[in-house]
Amino acid sequence: MSAPFSPSKKTILGLMAAALMGTTLLTASTFLPPPGHALAQTQTQIAVDPTRSFAPLVEKVMPSVVSVQVKIAEVSDTGGSQQIPEQFRDFFNQFPQFRDQLPGGPGQRPQRHDGMAVGSGFVISNDGYVVTNNHVVDSAKSVQVTFQDGNSFDATVVGTDAKTDLALLKIKSDKSFPAVTLAADEAKVGDWVMAVGNPFGLGGTVTAGIVSARGRDIGNGPYDDFLQIDASINKGNSGGPSFNLNGEVVGVNSAIFSPSGGSVGIGFAIPASIVRDVVDSLKSNGAVTRGWLGVQIQPVTDDLAESLGLDKAKGAIVSDLTEDSPAQKSGIKQGDTIMKANGEDIDDARDLARTIAKVKPGTEIAVDIYRAGKPETIKVKIGTMPGEPQKMAGVNKPDDGFDLSNLGLQVAPADDGAGVKITSVEPDSAAADRGLKEGDIILEVAGHQVANAADMKDALQKEDGKRVLMLVRSGDSQRYIALPRERS
């Protein structure tokens, strides 16, 4: 898996949904044919020699790519977070100094013309189902799709999924439409791709390039698994497809990284495999149903791996459990490190989120964990992901307070009697380096719940390693931190 994509502040103007609100983001996908609807027959392999011409491929797929025009609801303001697709707001909120320069930012006119948003899409079944981006049709009053031959049709929004920025439309017509298929095989780094869309409202336009990387995390959310491609993607390409040389859709164009708002050869598309599951669920239910484990997790760092007795930093450590969740009912505990779920290796926290989300609710799966230095397997009946945050189940008791100056900390009784509260952190200490701050609550030390000063002293005396593992609550979240026992 590729490393998370981490742009510097100087170039953070990128990752702009190529013309936010209807003319930007892109997302890759694949489609699982819903029963009872005829899909386009599997396309025969197209003989394309990229050194000569993509013309045969263009001729084959272009009739299935559409321009999506959306009549939007009234805009309440001229910019700010209302103009930024939901899944990108947290990312841009980290860099408020750049918001005025973003399309739709404060003081700028919304990137819409005559009350219309414009994007791209593609037909995935002969009876007129169309895939596009959620942000293209967000707040839509009406939707119309236009084909390469100029024919236009009204369409309805079947369902949307903000977490993956995907939407499914249905053309209001009994006609049979040319459709493309979604690739069964994952795109590989170095594969040729051809992106088709409606940039700047110009109509069907083609660009070509290669897959530059896979598994990109651009701060979009726990389901980030983008393809990075260097085929030019511009405003209005949102929701358009990227094809392999066989004419199959390998990704839905979703976002770009750019210091100027135009394509610089770094574009992102959601892989077809993700779209397949999402579109199938939208078709069947009008919404996406995801599996739910009910744990708060964090990555296993090198320090944590050493403290837990793991030979390398791998897996996802459980820092908290949701009350009455599938995880809690099955016996998973705080401090467990999840190494495998449903037969799939878990390299990091994002792996676990994506793996569990794909499991059909009600299915019992095996979860392999590492607990107290030993591997175990636990059977878990996966639940349905709730729409709202749940009450966390952590239960801790009061504390008396004492000095932990050797760790760079001082603590005192917590106001609510749950754990011990950090009252000060030395600026140059290991505790400060790991993000501990005044007001954080220490809930566990070396795997033992701490209810008072004696508990903490006992736990520290029992732990004879170079580092001590602590469970710390900051605000509404919890995480594990490994602190060196002595000052360096």
Coordinates of C-alpha atoms in Angstrom, one line a residue:
M1 CA 0.0 0.0 0.0
S2 CA 1.3 3.4 -0.9
A3 CA 2.1 5.9 1.8
P4 CA -0.5 8.7 2.6
F5 CA -0.3 11.6 0.2
S6 CA 1.2 14.5 2.3
P7 CA 1.5 17.8 0.4
S8 CA 3.4 20.7 1.9
K9 CA 1.7 23.9 3.0
K10 CA 3.1 25.8 0.1
T11 CA 1.3 23.5 -2.4
I12 CA -1.7 22.7 -0.3
L13 CA -3.9 24.7 -2.7
G14 CA -4.1 21.3 -4.4
L15 CA -6.5 18.5 -3.8
M16 CA -9.2 20.9 -5.0
A17 CA -12.2 19.0 -6.2
A18 CA -11.6 20.3 -9.7
A19 CA -14.0 23.2 -9.4
L20 CA -15.9 22.4 -6.3
M21 CA -19.7 22.0 -6.2
G22 CA -20.5 20.3 -9.4
T23 CA -17.5 20.8 -11.6
T24 CA -14.8 19.0 -9.6
L25 CA -14.2 15.9 -7.6
L26 CA -13.8 12.5 -9.2
T27 CA -14.2 9.0 -7.9
A28 CA -13.2 5.6 -9.2
S29 CA -15.5 2.7 -9.3
T30 CA -16.7 -0.7 -10.4
F31 CA -20.3 -2.0 -10.8
L32 CA -21.9 -5.2 -9.6
P33 CA -24.8 -5.8 -11.9
P34 CA -28.1 -5.8 -10.0
P35 CA -30.3 -8.8 -10.7
G36 CA -33.2 -8.3 -13.1
H37 CA -31.5 -5.6 -15.3
A38 CA -29.7 -6.2 -18.6
L39 CA -26.2 -4.9 -18.6
A40 CA -24.0 -4.2 -21.6
Q41 CA -22.3 -7.4 -22.8
T42 CA -18.7 -7.8 -21.8
Q43 CA -16.6 -5.8 -24.2
T44 CA -14.2 -7.6 -26.4
Q45 CA -10.6 -6.6 -26.0
I46 CA -9.7 -3.5 -28.1
A47 CA -6.4 -3.5 -29.9
V48 CA -4.9 -0.2 -28.8
D49 CA -1.3 0.8 -29.4
P50 CA -0.7 3.9 -27.3
T51 CA 2.3 4.8 -29.4
R52 CA 0.0 5.2 -32.4
S53 CA -3.6 6.2 -31.4
F54 CA -6.3 5.9 -28.8
A55 CA -8.9 6.4 -31.5
P56 CA -10.3 2.9 -31.4
L57 CA -10.8 3.1 -27.7
V58 CA -12.4 6.5 -27.9
E59 CA -14.8 5.4 -30.6
K60 CA -15.8 2.4 -28.4
V61 CA -16.5 4.1 -25.1
M62 CA -17.4 7.7 -25.9
P63 CA -21.1 7.0 -26.6
S64 CA -21.5 5.9 -23.0
V65 CA -20.0 9.0 -21.3
V66 CA -22.4 11.8 -20.5
S67 CA -22.4 15.4 -19.4
V68 CA -24.4 15.9 -16.2
Q69 CA -26.2 19.2 -15.8
V70 CA -27.8 19.9 -12.4
K71 CA -30.2 22.6 -11.5
I72 CA -29.2 23.4 -8.0
A73 CA -31.1 24.6 -4.9
E74 CA -30.6 28.2 -3.8
V75 CA -27.1 29.0 -2.5
S76 CA -27.3 30.4 1.0
D77 CA -23.8 32.1 0.9
T78 CA -21.0 32.7 -1.5
G79 CA -18.3 30.4 -0.2
G80 CA -16.7 28.9 2.8
S81 CA -17.5 25.4 3.9
Q82 CA -20.8 25.4 2.2
Q83 CA -19.0 25.4 -1.2
I84 CA -16.5 22.6 -0.3
P85 CA -17.7 19.0 -0.7
E86 CA -18.3 17.5 2.7
Q87 CA -15.6 15.0 2.7
F88 CA -12.9 17.6 2.0
R89 CA -13.9 20.2 4.6
D90 CA -11.8 18.8 7.4
F91 CA -8.8 18.7 5.1
F92 CA -9.1 22.4 4.1
N93 CA -10.1 23.5 7.7
Q94 CA -6.5 22.6 8.6
F95 CA -5.3 25.4 6.3
P96 CA -7.6 28.4 6.8
Q97 CA -5.0 30.7 5.3
F98 CA -5.7 29.2 1.9
R99 CA -9.5 29.2 2.0
D100 CA -9.9 32.6 0.3
Q101 CA -7.9 31.2 -2.7
L102 CA -10.0 28.1 -3.2
P103 CA -12.8 28.0 -5.7
G104 CA -15.9 29.0 -3.8
G105 CA -13.8 30.3 -0.9
P106 CA -14.9 33.3 1.1
G107 CA -15.2 36.4 -1.0
Q108 CA -15.4 34.5 -4.3
R109 CA -18.5 33.7 -6.4
P110 CA -19.7 30.1 -6.3
Q111 CA -18.4 28.0 -9.2
R112 CA -21.8 27.6 -10.8
H113 CA -23.2 29.2 -13.9
D114 CA -26.8 30.3 -14.3
G115 CA -27.9 28.2 -11.3
M116 CA -26.4 25.1 -12.8
A117 CA -23.7 22.7 -11.7
V118 CA -21.9 20.7 -14.4
G119 CA -20.1 17.4 -14.1
S120 CA -19.6 14.1 -15.9
G121 CA -20.9 10.6 -15.7
F122 CA -21.1 7.3 -17.5
V123 CA -23.8 4.7 -18.2
I124 CA -23.3 1.3 -16.6
S125 CA -26.4 -0.5 -17.7
N126 CA -28.5 -0.6 -20.9
D127 CA -31.6 0.5 -19.1
G128 CA -30.1 3.8 -18.2
Y129 CA -28.3 3.7 -14.8
V130 CA -25.5 6.4 -14.6
V131 CA -22.7 6.8 -12.2
T132 CA -21.4 10.2 -11.2
N133 CA -20.1 12.0 -8.1
N134 CA -22.3 12.8 -5.1
H135 CA -21.1 16.4 -5.0
V136 CA -22.2 16.9 -8.6
V137 CA -25.9 16.2 -7.7
D138 CA -25.8 17.4 -4.1
S139 CA -28.8 19.7 -3.5
A140 CA -30.1 19.0 -7.0
K141 CA -33.6 20.2 -7.9
S142 CA -33.4 18.5 -11.3
V143 CA -30.8 16.5 -13.3
Q144 CA -30.3 16.2 -17.0
V145 CA -27.8 14.0 -18.9
T146 CA -26.5 14.7 -22.4
F147 CA -24.8 12.2 -24.7
Q148 CA -22.1 12.8 -27.3
D149 CA -24.7 12.8 -30.1
G150 CA -26.5 15.8 -28.4
N151 CA -29.5 13.9 -27.1
S152 CA -30.5 14.9 -23.6
F153 CA -32.7 13.2 -21.0
D154 CA -34.1 14.0 -17.6
A155 CA -32.7 11.8 -14.8
T156 CA -33.6 11.0 -11.2
V157 CA -31.2 10.6 -8.3
V158 CA -31.5 6.9 -7.1
G159 CA -29.1 7.3 -4.2
T160 CA -25.9 9.0 -3.0
D161 CA -23.0 8.2 -0.7
A162 CA -21.1 11.1 0.7
K163 CA -18.4 9.0 2.2
T164 CA -17.2 7.8 -1.2
D165 CA -18.6 10.8 -3.2
L166 CA -20.6 8.5 -5.4
A167 CA -24.1 8.9 -6.8
L168 CA -26.4 6.7 -9.0
L169 CA -28.8 8.2 -11.5
K170 CA -31.6 6.7 -13.6
I171 CA -32.4 8.1 -17.0
K172 CA -36.2 8.7 -17.4
S173 CA -36.6 6.8 -20.6
D174 CA -37.4 3.3 -21.9
K175 CA -34.7 3.4 -24.5
S176 CA -31.7 1.2 -24.5
F177 CA -28.5 3.0 -23.9
P178 CA -24.8 2.1 -24.8
A179 CA -23.1 1.1 -21.5
V180 CA -19.6 0.4 -20.4
T181 CA -18.5 -2.2 -17.9
L182 CA -16.4 -1.9 -14.7
A183 CA -13.0 -3.6 -14.6
A184 CA -12.9 -6.8 -12.6
D185 CA -9.1 -6.6 -12.3
E186 CA -7.4 -3.9 -10.2
A187 CA -5.4 -1.3 -12.1
K188 CA -1.6 -1.6 -11.6
V189 CA 1.0 1.1 -11.3
G190 CA 2.2 1.8 -14.8
D191 CA -1.0 0.8 -16.6
W192 CA -2.2 3.1 -19.3
V193 CA -5.5 5.0 -18.6
M194 CA -7.7 7.2 -20.6
A195 CA -9.9 9.8 -18.8
V196 CA -13.1 11.0 -20.4
G197 CA -15.3 13.8 -19.2
N198 CA -16.8 17.2 -19.7
P199 CA -14.1 19.7 -18.6
F200 CA -15.2 23.4 -18.5
G201 CA -18.5 22.3 -20.1
L202 CA -16.8 21.8 -23.4
G203 CA -18.4 18.4 -24.0
G204 CA -16.7 15.0 -24.3
T205 CA -12.9 15.4 -24.0
V206 CA -10.2 12.7 -23.8
T207 CA -6.8 12.7 -22.0
A208 CA -4.4 9.9 -21.5
G209 CA -1.7 8.9 -19.0
I210 CA -0.7 6.1 -16.6
V211 CA -1.6 5.0 -13.1
S212 CA 1.1 6.6 -11.0
A213 CA 0.3 5.1 -7.6
R214 CA -2.4 3.1 -5.7
G215 CA -3.8 3.2 -2.2
R216 CA -3.5 7.0 -1.9
D217 CA -4.9 8.6 1.3
I218 CA -5.7 12.2 0.7
G219 CA -7.5 13.0 4.0
N220 CA -10.9 12.3 2.5
G221 CA -11.9 9.8 5.2
P222 CA -11.5 6.2 6.5
Y223 CA -12.3 4.7 3.1
D224 CA -9.6 6.6 1.1
D225 CA -8.0 4.2 -1.4
F226 CA -7.5 6.3 -4.4
L227 CA -5.7 5.6 -7.7
Q228 CA -3.3 8.4 -8.6
I229 CA -3.2 9.0 -12.3
D230 CA -1.4 11.6 -14.5
A231 CA -4.0 11.9 -17.2
S232 CA -5.2 15.6 -17.1
I233 CA -8.3 16.1 -15.0
N234 CA -9.9 19.6 -15.0
K235 CA -13.0 21.4 -13.8
G236 CA -16.1 19.5 -14.9
N237 CA -14.5 16.1 -15.0
S238 CA -16.2 15.2 -11.7
G239 CA -17.8 11.8 -12.0
G240 CA -16.2 10.9 -15.3
P241 CA -14.6 7.5 -16.0
S242 CA -11.0 6.5 -16.5
F243 CA -10.6 3.5 -18.8
N244 CA -8.0 0.8 -19.3
L245 CA -7.0 -0.3 -22.8
N246 CA -9.8 -2.9 -22.8
G247 CA -12.4 -0.1 -22.6
E248 CA -13.3 -1.0 -18.9
V249 CA -13.8 1.6 -16.2
V250 CA -10.9 1.3 -13.7
G251 CA -11.8 4.5 -11.8
V252 CA -14.1 7.5 -11.3
N253 CA -12.3 10.8 -11.4
S254 CA -12.6 12.5 -8.1
A255 CA -10.0 15.1 -7.1
I256 CA -6.8 16.8 -8.2
F257 CA -3.7 18.1 -6.4
S258 CA -2.8 21.5 -7.9
P259 CA -1.3 24.9 -6.8
S260 CA -3.4 26.7 -9.4
G261 CA -6.7 25.0 -9.8
G262 CA -5.7 23.4 -13.1
S263 CA -4.4 19.9 -13.8
V264 CA -0.7 19.4 -13.1
G265 CA -0.8 15.7 -13.7
I266 CA -1.7 14.6 -10.2
G267 CA -5.3 13.3 -10.2
F268 CA -7.2 10.9 -8.0
A269 CA -9.8 8.3 -8.9
I270 CA -11.7 5.9 -6.7
P271 CA -11.0 2.3 -7.8
A272 CA -13.7 0.3 -9.6
S273 CA -13.9 -2.3 -6.8
I274 CA -15.2 0.3 -4.3
V275 CA -17.7 1.7 -6.8
R276 CA -19.0 -1.8 -7.5
D277 CA -20.1 -2.3 -3.9
V278 CA -21.4 1.2 -3.5
V279 CA -23.5 1.3 -6.7
D280 CA -25.0 -2.1 -6.0
S281 CA -26.1 -1.0 -2.6
L282 CA -27.5 2.3 -3.9
K283 CA -29.4 0.4 -6.6
S284 CA -30.9 -2.0 -4.1
N285 CA -31.5 0.3 -1.1
G286 CA -31.1 3.9 -2.2
A287 CA -28.3 4.1 0.4
V288 CA -25.1 2.3 1.4
T289 CA -25.2 -0.2 4.2
R290 CA -21.8 -0.9 5.7
G291 CA -20.6 -3.4 8.2
W292 CA -19.8 -2.2 11.7
L293 CA -17.5 -3.5 14.4
G294 CA -17.8 -0.7 17.0
V295 CA -14.2 0.0 17.9
Q296 CA -12.1 3.1 18.1
I297 CA -8.7 2.3 16.6
Q298 CA -5.3 3.7 16.0
P299 CA -2.2 2.7 14.0
V300 CA 0.5 0.6 15.6
T301 CA 3.7 2.7 15.6
D302 CA 7.1 1.3 16.2
D303 CA 7.0 2.5 19.8
L304 CA 3.7 0.8 20.4
A305 CA 4.8 -2.4 18.6
E306 CA 7.8 -2.6 21.0
S307 CA 5.5 -2.0 24.0
L308 CA 3.0 -4.6 22.9
G309 CA 5.6 -7.2 22.1
L310 CA 5.0 -7.2 18.3
D311 CA 7.9 -7.9 16.0
K312 CA 6.9 -5.1 13.6
A313 CA 4.5 -2.1 13.4
K314 CA 1.4 -3.8 11.9
G315 CA -2.3 -4.0 12.7
A316 CA -4.8 -1.7 14.4
I317 CA -4.9 -1.3 18.2
V318 CA -8.3 -1.0 19.9
S319 CA -8.3 2.2 22.0
D320 CA -12.0 2.1 22.9
L321 CA -15.2 0.2 22.2
T322 CA -18.7 1.4 21.5
E323 CA -21.3 0.4 24.1
D324 CA -23.2 -2.7 23.1
S325 CA -21.3 -3.0 19.9
P326 CA -20.5 -6.2 18.0
A327 CA -16.9 -5.9 19.2
Q328 CA -17.8 -5.5 22.9
K329 CA -20.4 -8.3 22.8
S330 CA -17.8 -10.7 21.2
G331 CA -15.2 -10.1 23.8
I332 CA -12.8 -7.8 22.1
K333 CA -11.1 -5.5 24.6
Q334 CA -9.2 -2.3 24.8
G335 CA -5.6 -2.9 24.0
D336 CA -6.2 -5.8 21.6
T337 CA -4.3 -5.4 18.4
I338 CA -6.4 -6.6 15.4
M339 CA -4.1 -8.4 12.9
K340 CA -6.6 -10.0 10.6
A341 CA -10.3 -9.7 9.9
N342 CA -12.5 -11.9 7.7
G343 CA -9.4 -13.6 6.4
E344 CA -7.7 -10.3 5.3
D345 CA -4.5 -9.1 6.8
I346 CA -4.8 -5.8 8.6
D347 CA -1.7 -3.6 7.9
D348 CA -3.1 -0.4 9.5
A349 CA -6.2 1.2 10.9
R350 CA -7.5 2.2 7.4
D351 CA -7.3 -1.4 6.3
L352 CA -9.6 -2.5 9.2
A353 CA -12.2 0.3 8.4
R354 CA -12.4 -0.7 4.8
T355 CA -12.4 -4.5 5.5
I356 CA -15.2 -4.3 8.0
A357 CA -17.3 -1.9 5.9
K358 CA -17.4 -4.5 3.1
V359 CA -18.9 -7.2 5.3
K360 CA -22.6 -7.7 5.0
P361 CA -24.3 -6.9 8.4
G362 CA -25.3 -10.0 10.2
T363 CA -22.4 -12.0 8.9
E364 CA -20.1 -13.8 11.5
I365 CA -16.4 -13.3 10.8
A366 CA -13.2 -14.3 12.4
V367 CA -11.1 -11.5 13.9
D368 CA -7.5 -12.4 14.7
I369 CA -6.1 -10.4 17.6
Y370 CA -2.9 -10.1 19.6
R371 CA -3.6 -9.8 23.4
A372 CA -1.1 -9.8 26.3
G373 CA 1.6 -11.3 24.1
K374 CA -0.5 -14.1 22.6
P375 CA -2.5 -14.5 19.4
E376 CA -6.2 -15.3 19.7
T377 CA -9.2 -15.6 17.3
I378 CA -12.6 -14.2 18.1
K379 CA -15.8 -14.7 16.3
V380 CA -17.8 -11.5 15.7
K381 CA -21.2 -11.0 14.3
I382 CA -20.9 -7.8 12.3
G383 CA -23.5 -5.1 12.8
T384 CA -24.9 -2.3 10.7
M385 CA -23.0 1.0 10.8
P386 CA -25.1 3.5 12.7
G387 CA -25.8 7.0 11.4
E388 CA -24.8 8.8 14.6
P389 CA -21.8 8.5 17.0
Q390 CA -22.5 6.1 19.9
K391 CA -21.7 6.4 23.6
M392 CA -18.3 4.9 24.3
A393 CA -18.2 2.1 26.9
G394 CA -15.0 3.0 28.8
V395 CA -15.5 2.8 32.6
N396 CA -12.8 4.0 35.0
K397 CA -12.6 5.2 38.6
P398 CA -11.2 8.1 40.6
D399 CA -7.6 8.8 41.3
D400 CA -5.6 10.6 44.0
G401 CA -2.7 12.1 42.1
F402 CA 1.1 12.1 42.3
D403 CA 4.3 13.2 40.5
L404 CA 5.4 11.4 37.3
S405 CA 8.3 13.8 36.6
N406 CA 10.5 11.1 35.2
L407 CA 7.9 10.7 32.4
G408 CA 7.6 14.5 32.0
L409 CA 4.2 14.5 33.6
Q410 CA 2.3 15.6 36.6
V411 CA -1.2 14.3 37.3
A412 CA -4.1 14.8 39.7
P413 CA -7.6 13.4 40.3
A414 CA -9.9 13.7 37.3
D415 CA -12.8 16.0 37.8
D416 CA -15.4 13.3 37.1
G417 CA -13.5 10.6 38.9
A418 CA -12.6 8.7 35.7
G419 CA -8.9 8.0 35.5
V420 CA -6.2 10.6 36.3
K421 CA -5.9 14.0 34.7
I422 CA -2.6 15.4 33.4
T423 CA -2.1 18.7 35.1
S424 CA 1.2 19.7 33.4
V425 CA 3.5 18.4 30.7
E426 CA 7.2 19.5 30.5
P427 CA 7.7 21.2 27.0
D428 CA 10.8 19.2 26.0
S429 CA 9.7 15.9 27.4
A430 CA 8.9 12.6 25.6
A431 CA 5.3 13.1 26.7
A432 CA 5.1 16.5 25.0
D433 CA 6.7 15.0 21.8
R434 CA 3.9 12.4 21.7
G435 CA 1.2 15.0 21.9
L436 CA 0.1 14.7 25.6
K437 CA -1.2 17.9 27.0
E438 CA -2.8 19.3 30.1
G439 CA -6.3 18.1 30.6
D440 CA -5.8 14.7 29.0
I441 CA -7.0 11.7 31.1
I442 CA -4.8 8.6 31.7
L443 CA -7.2 5.6 31.8
E444 CA -4.7 2.7 31.8
V445 CA -1.0 2.1 32.5
A446 CA 0.7 -1.0 31.3
G447 CA -2.7 -2.7 30.6
H448 CA -4.0 -2.0 34.1
Q449 CA -6.9 0.4 34.8
V450 CA -5.8 3.2 37.1
A451 CA -8.3 4.4 39.7
N452 CA -5.9 6.1 42.1
A453 CA -2.2 7.0 42.8
A454 CA -1.5 3.5 44.2
D455 CA -2.8 1.9 41.0
M456 CA -0.5 3.9 38.9
K457 CA 2.5 3.2 41.1
D458 CA 1.7 -0.5 41.1
A459 CA 1.3 -0.6 37.3
L460 CA 4.6 1.2 36.8
Q461 CA 6.4 -1.2 39.1
K462 CA 5.0 -4.3 37.3
E463 CA 6.1 -2.9 33.9
D464 CA 9.9 -3.4 33.5
G465 CA 10.2 -2.6 29.8
K466 CA 12.0 0.4 28.3
R467 CA 8.6 2.0 27.6
V468 CA 5.3 2.2 29.4
L469 CA 2.0 1.8 27.5
M470 CA -0.8 4.2 28.5
L471 CA -4.3 4.6 27.3
V472 CA -5.1 8.3 27.2
R473 CA -8.4 10.1 26.5
S474 CA -8.2 13.5 24.8
G475 CA -11.7 15.1 24.4
D476 CA -14.0 12.4 22.9
S477 CA -11.3 10.2 21.5
Q478 CA -8.9 7.7 23.1
R479 CA -5.4 6.4 22.0
Y480 CA -2.5 4.4 23.2
I481 CA 0.9 6.1 23.8
A482 CA 4.2 4.4 24.6
L483 CA 6.4 6.6 26.8
P484 CA 10.1 6.0 27.6
R485 CA 10.4 5.1 31.3
E486 CA 13.4 7.3 31.8
R487 CA 14.5 10.6 30.3
S488 CA 16.8 10.4 27.3

